[in-house]
Tab-separated table of C-alpha atoms in Angstrom:
chain	number	residue	atom	x	y	z
A	39	MET	CA	-17.314	92.447	82.301
A	40	ILE	CA	-15.268	95.454	83.327
A	41	ARG	CA	-18.314	96.932	85.068
A	42	LYS	CA	-18.831	93.712	87.030
A	43	ILE	CA	-15.232	93.738	88.140
A	44	GLU	CA	-15.508	97.358	89.213
A	45	HIS	CA	-18.746	96.565	91.094
A	46	VAL	CA	-17.036	93.717	92.949
A	47	GLU	CA	-14.074	95.927	93.781
A	48	ASP	CA	-16.444	98.569	95.135
A	49	LYS	CA	-18.170	95.984	97.309
A	50	VAL	CA	-14.843	94.684	98.591
A	51	ALA	CA	-13.697	98.209	99.344
A	52	GLN	CA	-16.980	98.933	101.100
A	53	TYR	CA	-16.769	95.822	103.306
A	54	THR	CA	-13.107	96.484	103.939
A	55	ASP	CA	-13.940	99.966	105.179
A	56	ILE	CA	-16.664	98.556	107.433
A	57	ILE	CA	-14.315	95.912	108.849
A	58	MET	CA	-11.569	98.459	109.366
A	59	GLY	CA	-14.033	100.767	111.080
A	60	TYR	CA	-15.187	98.046	113.470
A	61	ALA	CA	-11.610	96.881	114.021
A	62	THR	CA	-10.515	100.416	114.785
A	63	GLU	CA	-13.435	101.078	117.128
A	64	TYR	CA	-13.646	97.750	118.971
A	65	GLY	CA	-9.990	96.872	118.651
A	66	LEU	CA	-9.092	99.932	120.664
A	67	LYS	CA	-11.753	99.035	123.221
A	68	ILE	CA	-10.496	95.465	123.507
A	69	LEU	CA	-6.909	96.695	123.776
A	70	GLY	CA	-7.986	99.181	126.447
A	71	ALA	CA	-9.890	96.495	128.370
A	72	VAL	CA	-6.915	94.114	128.269
A	73	THR	CA	-4.621	96.931	129.366
A	74	ILE	CA	-6.945	97.842	132.239
A	75	PHE	CA	-7.103	94.188	133.341
A	76	PHE	CA	-3.362	93.542	133.387
A	77	ILE	CA	-2.410	96.917	134.870
A	78	GLY	CA	-5.189	96.568	137.434
A	79	LYS	CA	-4.036	93.062	138.330
A	80	TRP	CA	-0.464	94.317	138.766
A	81	VAL	CA	-1.619	97.200	140.985
A	82	VAL	CA	-3.789	94.857	143.083
A	83	HIS	CA	-0.855	92.483	143.530
A	84	LYS	CA	1.398	95.326	144.676
A	85	LEU	CA	-1.232	96.656	147.083
A	86	ILE	CA	-1.789	93.220	148.635
A	87	THR	CA	1.976	92.719	148.999
A	88	LEU	CA	2.383	96.092	150.734
A	89	MET	CA	-0.591	95.368	152.993
A	90	ARG	CA	0.833	91.982	154.012
A	91	LYS	CA	4.256	93.492	154.771
A	92	GLY	CA	2.660	96.231	156.859
A	93	MET	CA	0.604	93.735	158.846
A	94	VAL	CA	3.679	91.542	159.415
A	95	ARG	CA	5.607	94.556	160.742
A	96	SER	CA	2.688	95.286	163.072
A	97	HIS	CA	2.862	91.690	164.383
A	98	VAL	CA	-0.653	90.863	163.199
A	99	ASP	CA	-1.630	87.202	163.475
A	100	GLU	CA	-0.793	85.175	160.341
A	101	THR	CA	-4.350	83.851	160.121
A	102	LEU	CA	-5.779	87.362	159.967
A	103	ILE	CA	-3.161	88.393	157.370
A	104	SER	CA	-4.083	85.487	155.099
A	105	PHE	CA	-7.834	86.004	155.468
A	106	ALA	CA	-7.706	89.774	154.931
A	107	GLY	CA	-5.332	89.436	151.975
A	108	ASN	CA	-7.537	86.912	150.176
A	109	ALA	CA	-10.754	88.843	150.814
A	110	ILE	CA	-9.323	92.196	149.654
A	111	TYR	CA	-7.717	90.583	146.592
A	112	VAL	CA	-11.043	89.082	145.459
A	113	ALA	CA	-12.890	92.375	145.999
A	114	LEU	CA	-10.301	94.435	144.076
A	115	MET	CA	-10.147	91.967	141.200
A	116	ILE	CA	-13.931	92.131	140.819
A	117	ALA	CA	-13.610	95.926	140.585
A	118	VAL	CA	-10.908	95.542	137.909
A	119	LEU	CA	-13.076	93.164	135.871
A	120	VAL	CA	-16.041	95.552	136.078
A	121	ALA	CA	-13.831	98.434	134.893
A	122	ALA	CA	-12.517	96.369	131.972
A	123	ALA	CA	-16.044	95.343	130.977
A	124	SER	CA	-17.189	98.964	131.171
A	125	ASN	CA	-14.423	99.972	128.772
A	126	LEU	CA	-15.766	97.455	126.258
A	127	GLY	CA	-19.105	99.222	126.339
A	128	ILE	CA	-20.868	96.569	128.437
A	129	ASN	CA	-23.602	97.950	130.639
A	130	THR	CA	-22.083	97.260	134.029
A	131	THR	CA	-25.259	98.276	135.837
A	132	SER	CA	-27.103	95.304	134.440
A	133	PHE	CA	-24.000	93.193	134.988
A	134	VAL	CA	-23.941	94.077	138.672
A	135	ALA	CA	-27.668	93.347	138.935
A	136	VAL	CA	-27.208	89.927	137.335
A	137	PHE	CA	-24.188	89.261	139.521
A	138	GLY	CA	-26.245	90.153	142.594
A	139	ALA	CA	-29.072	87.839	141.555
A	140	VAL	CA	-26.657	84.996	140.919
A	141	GLY	CA	-24.974	85.681	144.249
A	142	LEU	CA	-28.327	85.557	146.024
A	143	ALA	CA	-29.192	82.232	144.403
A	144	ILE	CA	-25.809	80.783	145.288
A	145	GLY	CA	-26.157	82.121	148.839
A	146	LEU	CA	-29.509	80.392	149.312
A	147	ALA	CA	-28.133	77.144	147.913
A	148	LEU	CA	-24.994	77.291	150.033
A	149	LYS	CA	-26.363	78.818	153.224
A	150	ASP	CA	-24.677	76.213	155.448
A	151	THR	CA	-21.357	76.803	153.723
A	152	LEU	CA	-21.736	80.569	154.074
A	153	ALA	CA	-22.513	80.017	157.766
A	154	ASN	CA	-19.066	78.446	158.025
A	155	VAL	CA	-17.595	81.529	156.340
A	156	GLY	CA	-19.362	83.772	158.850
A	157	ALA	CA	-18.029	81.618	161.679
A	158	ALA	CA	-14.513	81.955	160.227
A	159	VAL	CA	-14.865	85.739	160.349
A	160	LEU	CA	-15.860	85.537	164.033
A	161	ILE	CA	-12.925	83.240	164.795
A	162	ILE	CA	-10.429	85.505	163.048
A	163	PHE	CA	-11.624	88.775	164.576
A	164	PHE	CA	-12.503	87.605	168.116
A	165	ARG	CA	-9.586	85.143	168.168
A	166	PRO	CA	-10.692	82.525	170.736
A	167	PHE	CA	-7.699	80.574	169.435
A	168	LYS	CA	-5.006	80.877	166.771
A	169	VAL	CA	-2.796	78.603	164.735
A	170	GLY	CA	-0.523	76.652	167.088
A	171	ASP	CA	-2.882	76.644	170.091
A	172	PHE	CA	-3.879	73.365	171.757
A	173	ILE	CA	-7.665	73.344	172.135
A	174	GLU	CA	-10.566	71.085	173.002
A	175	VAL	CA	-13.703	71.545	170.906
A	176	SER	CA	-16.586	69.385	169.670
A	177	GLY	CA	-15.373	66.502	171.821
A	178	VAL	CA	-11.842	66.368	170.376
A	179	MET	CA	-8.473	67.778	171.407
A	180	GLY	CA	-5.624	68.859	169.165
A	181	THR	CA	-3.261	71.548	167.946
A	182	VAL	CA	-4.712	74.065	165.502
A	183	LYS	CA	-2.891	73.722	162.179
A	184	ILE	CA	-5.080	75.462	159.579
A	185	ILE	CA	-7.944	77.967	159.777
A	186	ASN	CA	-9.603	78.621	156.437
A	187	LEU	CA	-12.943	80.088	155.368
A	188	PHE	CA	-14.860	76.837	155.727
A	189	SER	CA	-13.164	74.643	158.328
A	190	THR	CA	-10.466	74.344	160.977
A	191	THR	CA	-7.944	71.496	160.981
A	192	LEU	CA	-6.649	70.052	164.259
A	193	THR	CA	-3.734	67.645	164.676
A	194	THR	CA	-4.180	65.282	167.615
A	195	ALA	CA	-1.411	64.042	169.911
A	196	ASP	CA	-1.209	60.789	167.911
A	197	ASN	CA	-0.837	62.791	164.651
A	198	ARG	CA	-4.355	62.443	163.268
A	199	SER	CA	-5.900	65.319	161.322
A	200	ILE	CA	-9.441	66.300	162.307
A	201	ILE	CA	-11.334	68.754	160.096
A	202	ILE	CA	-14.177	70.588	161.865
A	203	PRO	CA	-16.615	72.917	160.053
A	204	ASN	CA	-16.305	76.412	161.467
A	205	GLY	CA	-20.053	76.644	162.077
A	206	ALA	CA	-20.035	73.575	164.326
A	207	LEU	CA	-16.839	74.732	165.999
A	208	ILE	CA	-18.034	78.201	166.988
A	209	ALA	CA	-21.434	76.894	168.168
A	210	GLY	CA	-19.983	74.915	171.098
A	211	ASN	CA	-17.662	75.463	174.037
A	212	ILE	CA	-13.999	76.052	173.185
A	213	ILE	CA	-11.296	75.195	175.730
A	214	ASN	CA	-7.958	76.796	174.889
A	215	TYR	CA	-5.222	75.082	176.904
A	216	THR	CA	-2.443	77.309	175.565
A	217	GLY	CA	-4.239	80.638	175.614
A	218	ASN	CA	-2.178	81.752	178.643
A	219	GLU	CA	1.542	81.612	179.293
A	220	THR	CA	1.307	79.439	182.426
A	221	ARG	CA	-0.818	76.487	183.462
A	222	ARG	CA	-1.445	74.575	186.690
A	223	ILE	CA	-0.957	70.810	186.924
A	224	ASP	CA	-3.513	69.059	189.150
A	225	MET	CA	-2.049	65.825	190.529
A	226	THR	CA	-3.348	63.316	193.087
A	227	PHE	CA	-1.284	60.763	195.043
A	228	ASP	CA	-2.882	58.042	197.176
A	229	ILE	CA	-1.069	56.769	200.287
A	230	ASP	CA	-2.017	54.201	202.874
A	231	TYR	CA	-3.570	55.251	206.190
A	232	LYS	CA	-0.645	53.570	207.991
A	233	ASP	CA	1.985	55.660	206.194
A	234	ASP	CA	3.579	58.823	207.557
A	235	LEU	CA	1.416	61.636	206.144
A	236	LYS	CA	3.829	64.458	207.014
A	237	LEU	CA	6.740	62.589	205.432
A	238	ALA	CA	4.739	62.046	202.239
A	239	LYS	CA	3.865	65.765	202.038
A	240	THR	CA	7.521	66.685	202.585
A	241	ILE	CA	8.648	64.313	199.834
A	242	VAL	CA	6.214	65.755	197.293
A	243	SER	CA	7.039	69.346	198.321
A	244	ASP	CA	10.791	68.740	197.986
A	245	ILE	CA	10.313	67.233	194.509
A	246	LEU	CA	8.311	70.266	193.362
A	247	ASP	CA	10.794	72.734	194.845
A	248	ALA	CA	13.762	70.999	193.235
A	249	HIS	CA	12.280	70.648	189.755
A	250	PRO	CA	13.782	73.312	187.461
A	251	LYS	CA	10.648	73.743	185.345
A	252	VAL	CA	8.223	74.246	188.228
A	253	LEU	CA	7.556	77.954	188.726
A	254	GLN	CA	8.160	79.541	192.100
A	255	THR	CA	5.336	82.044	191.529
A	256	PRO	CA	2.534	81.175	191.945
A	257	GLU	CA	3.584	78.935	194.793
A	258	SER	CA	2.964	75.195	194.511
A	259	LEU	CA	0.367	73.608	196.789
A	260	VAL	CA	0.638	70.242	198.539
A	261	ALA	CA	-2.268	69.324	200.830
A	262	VAL	CA	-4.614	66.547	201.892
A	263	GLY	CA	-7.395	66.462	199.361
A	264	ALA	CA	-9.669	63.753	200.739
A	265	LEU	CA	-9.909	60.768	203.082
A	266	THR	CA	-11.273	58.028	200.880
A	267	GLN	CA	-12.374	54.499	201.719
A	268	ASN	CA	-8.987	52.986	200.932
A	269	SER	CA	-6.434	55.812	201.048
A	270	VAL	CA	-5.429	59.306	202.010
A	271	GLN	CA	-5.306	61.521	198.932
A	272	LEU	CA	-2.540	64.063	198.593
A	273	ILE	CA	-3.083	66.768	195.996
A	274	ALA	CA	-0.168	68.580	194.344
A	275	ARG	CA	-0.713	71.700	192.265
A	276	PRO	CA	2.488	73.064	190.690
A	277	TRP	CA	2.500	75.872	188.104
A	278	VAL	CA	4.507	75.552	184.905
A	279	LYS	CA	4.889	77.191	181.514
A	280	VAL	CA	2.391	75.910	178.975
A	281	GLU	CA	5.033	74.247	176.811
A	282	ASP	CA	6.395	72.329	179.844
A	283	TYR	CA	3.045	70.940	181.037
A	284	TRP	CA	3.270	67.314	179.889
A	285	ASP	CA	6.987	66.862	180.537
A	286	VAL	CA	6.709	68.146	184.103
A	287	MET	CA	3.619	66.046	184.869
A	288	PHE	CA	5.269	62.820	183.695
A	289	GLU	CA	8.567	63.578	185.442
A	290	ILE	CA	6.984	64.480	188.800
A	291	THR	CA	4.808	61.362	188.730
A	292	GLU	CA	7.863	59.159	188.196
A	293	LEU	CA	10.006	60.950	190.777
A	294	THR	CA	7.239	60.730	193.387
A	295	LYS	CA	6.789	56.979	192.867
A	296	LEU	CA	10.521	56.363	193.198
A	297	ALA	CA	10.720	58.513	196.373
A	298	PHE	CA	7.698	56.772	197.923
A	299	ASP	CA	9.313	53.376	197.283
A	300	GLN	CA	12.565	54.557	198.867
A	301	HIS	CA	10.764	55.680	202.031
A	302	HIS	CA	8.390	52.681	202.117
A	303	ILE	CA	5.279	54.740	201.456
A	304	THR	CA	2.734	52.507	199.751
A	305	VAL	CA	0.014	53.164	197.238
A	306	PRO	CA	-2.891	51.064	198.524
A	307	LEU	CA	-5.000	48.868	196.304
A	308	PRO	CA	-8.795	48.833	196.603
A	309	GLN	CA	-9.776	46.623	199.542
A	310	VAL	CA	-12.975	44.963	200.667
A	311	VAL	CA	-13.374	43.922	204.303
A	312	THR	CA	-15.695	40.926	204.794
A	313	HIS	CA	-17.095	39.942	208.204
A	314	VAL	CA	-18.080	36.302	208.609
A	315	LYS	CA	-20.542	35.448	211.347
A	316	HIS	CA	-20.422	31.885	212.776
A	317	GLU	CA	-23.469	30.382	214.380
A	318	ASP	CA	-23.719	27.173	216.422
């Protein structure tokens, strides 16, 4: 009986030594891997924060800051995970190979989505527009609110949100209405052939000269644009700051109508002249 007890105690001691050996060996590796992960994550966070602050001081566009920060964070965190796995004794070479194969399979399955990511890179680096610009693209107009890796969100004048895939967006023509500081307003006023043409030109010119938001340089243009079937067309082309475009256009249109009414200058309606021939 005593021998059996001693045999059991020996077995227990033997297994205890084995467990303690594994715990000592792998416990240190696990502790090292966890330490590498959390320290690496802290370092990555600090680096990204410093990078963002530096880019803000350099007046880099917010869209580029966000995109670069996210991309660098993902890349550095992958490096931290690989380092932690290597400390555990995992063969990272095979891990990288498997990761590459999985990435290739995902890339083939999501090629259209990745095309949107590639288009986002082109948008961010070539900057045909930025957040806050008013653009026309893919048959819609709106203010750019969000540019992410897969799509761009526009807000229309009536406050609708339109989400356009970046691939479709970059493939067509892009009209950026706020890409420059100033913009020209093209306006047309129709007057009757019987009205005083010189007086009408003077009225429009005086309105443009007196408006505080119309720029003096470049100089505004008022001229006869065309002689149509029913009217004489006056064209007015004032220059304004981009943010004043709509306000100035609406105000000048109203002021011109009121001035024309005061000076009895009419806006003719479409007319059809019919000749009736009488026969005996």
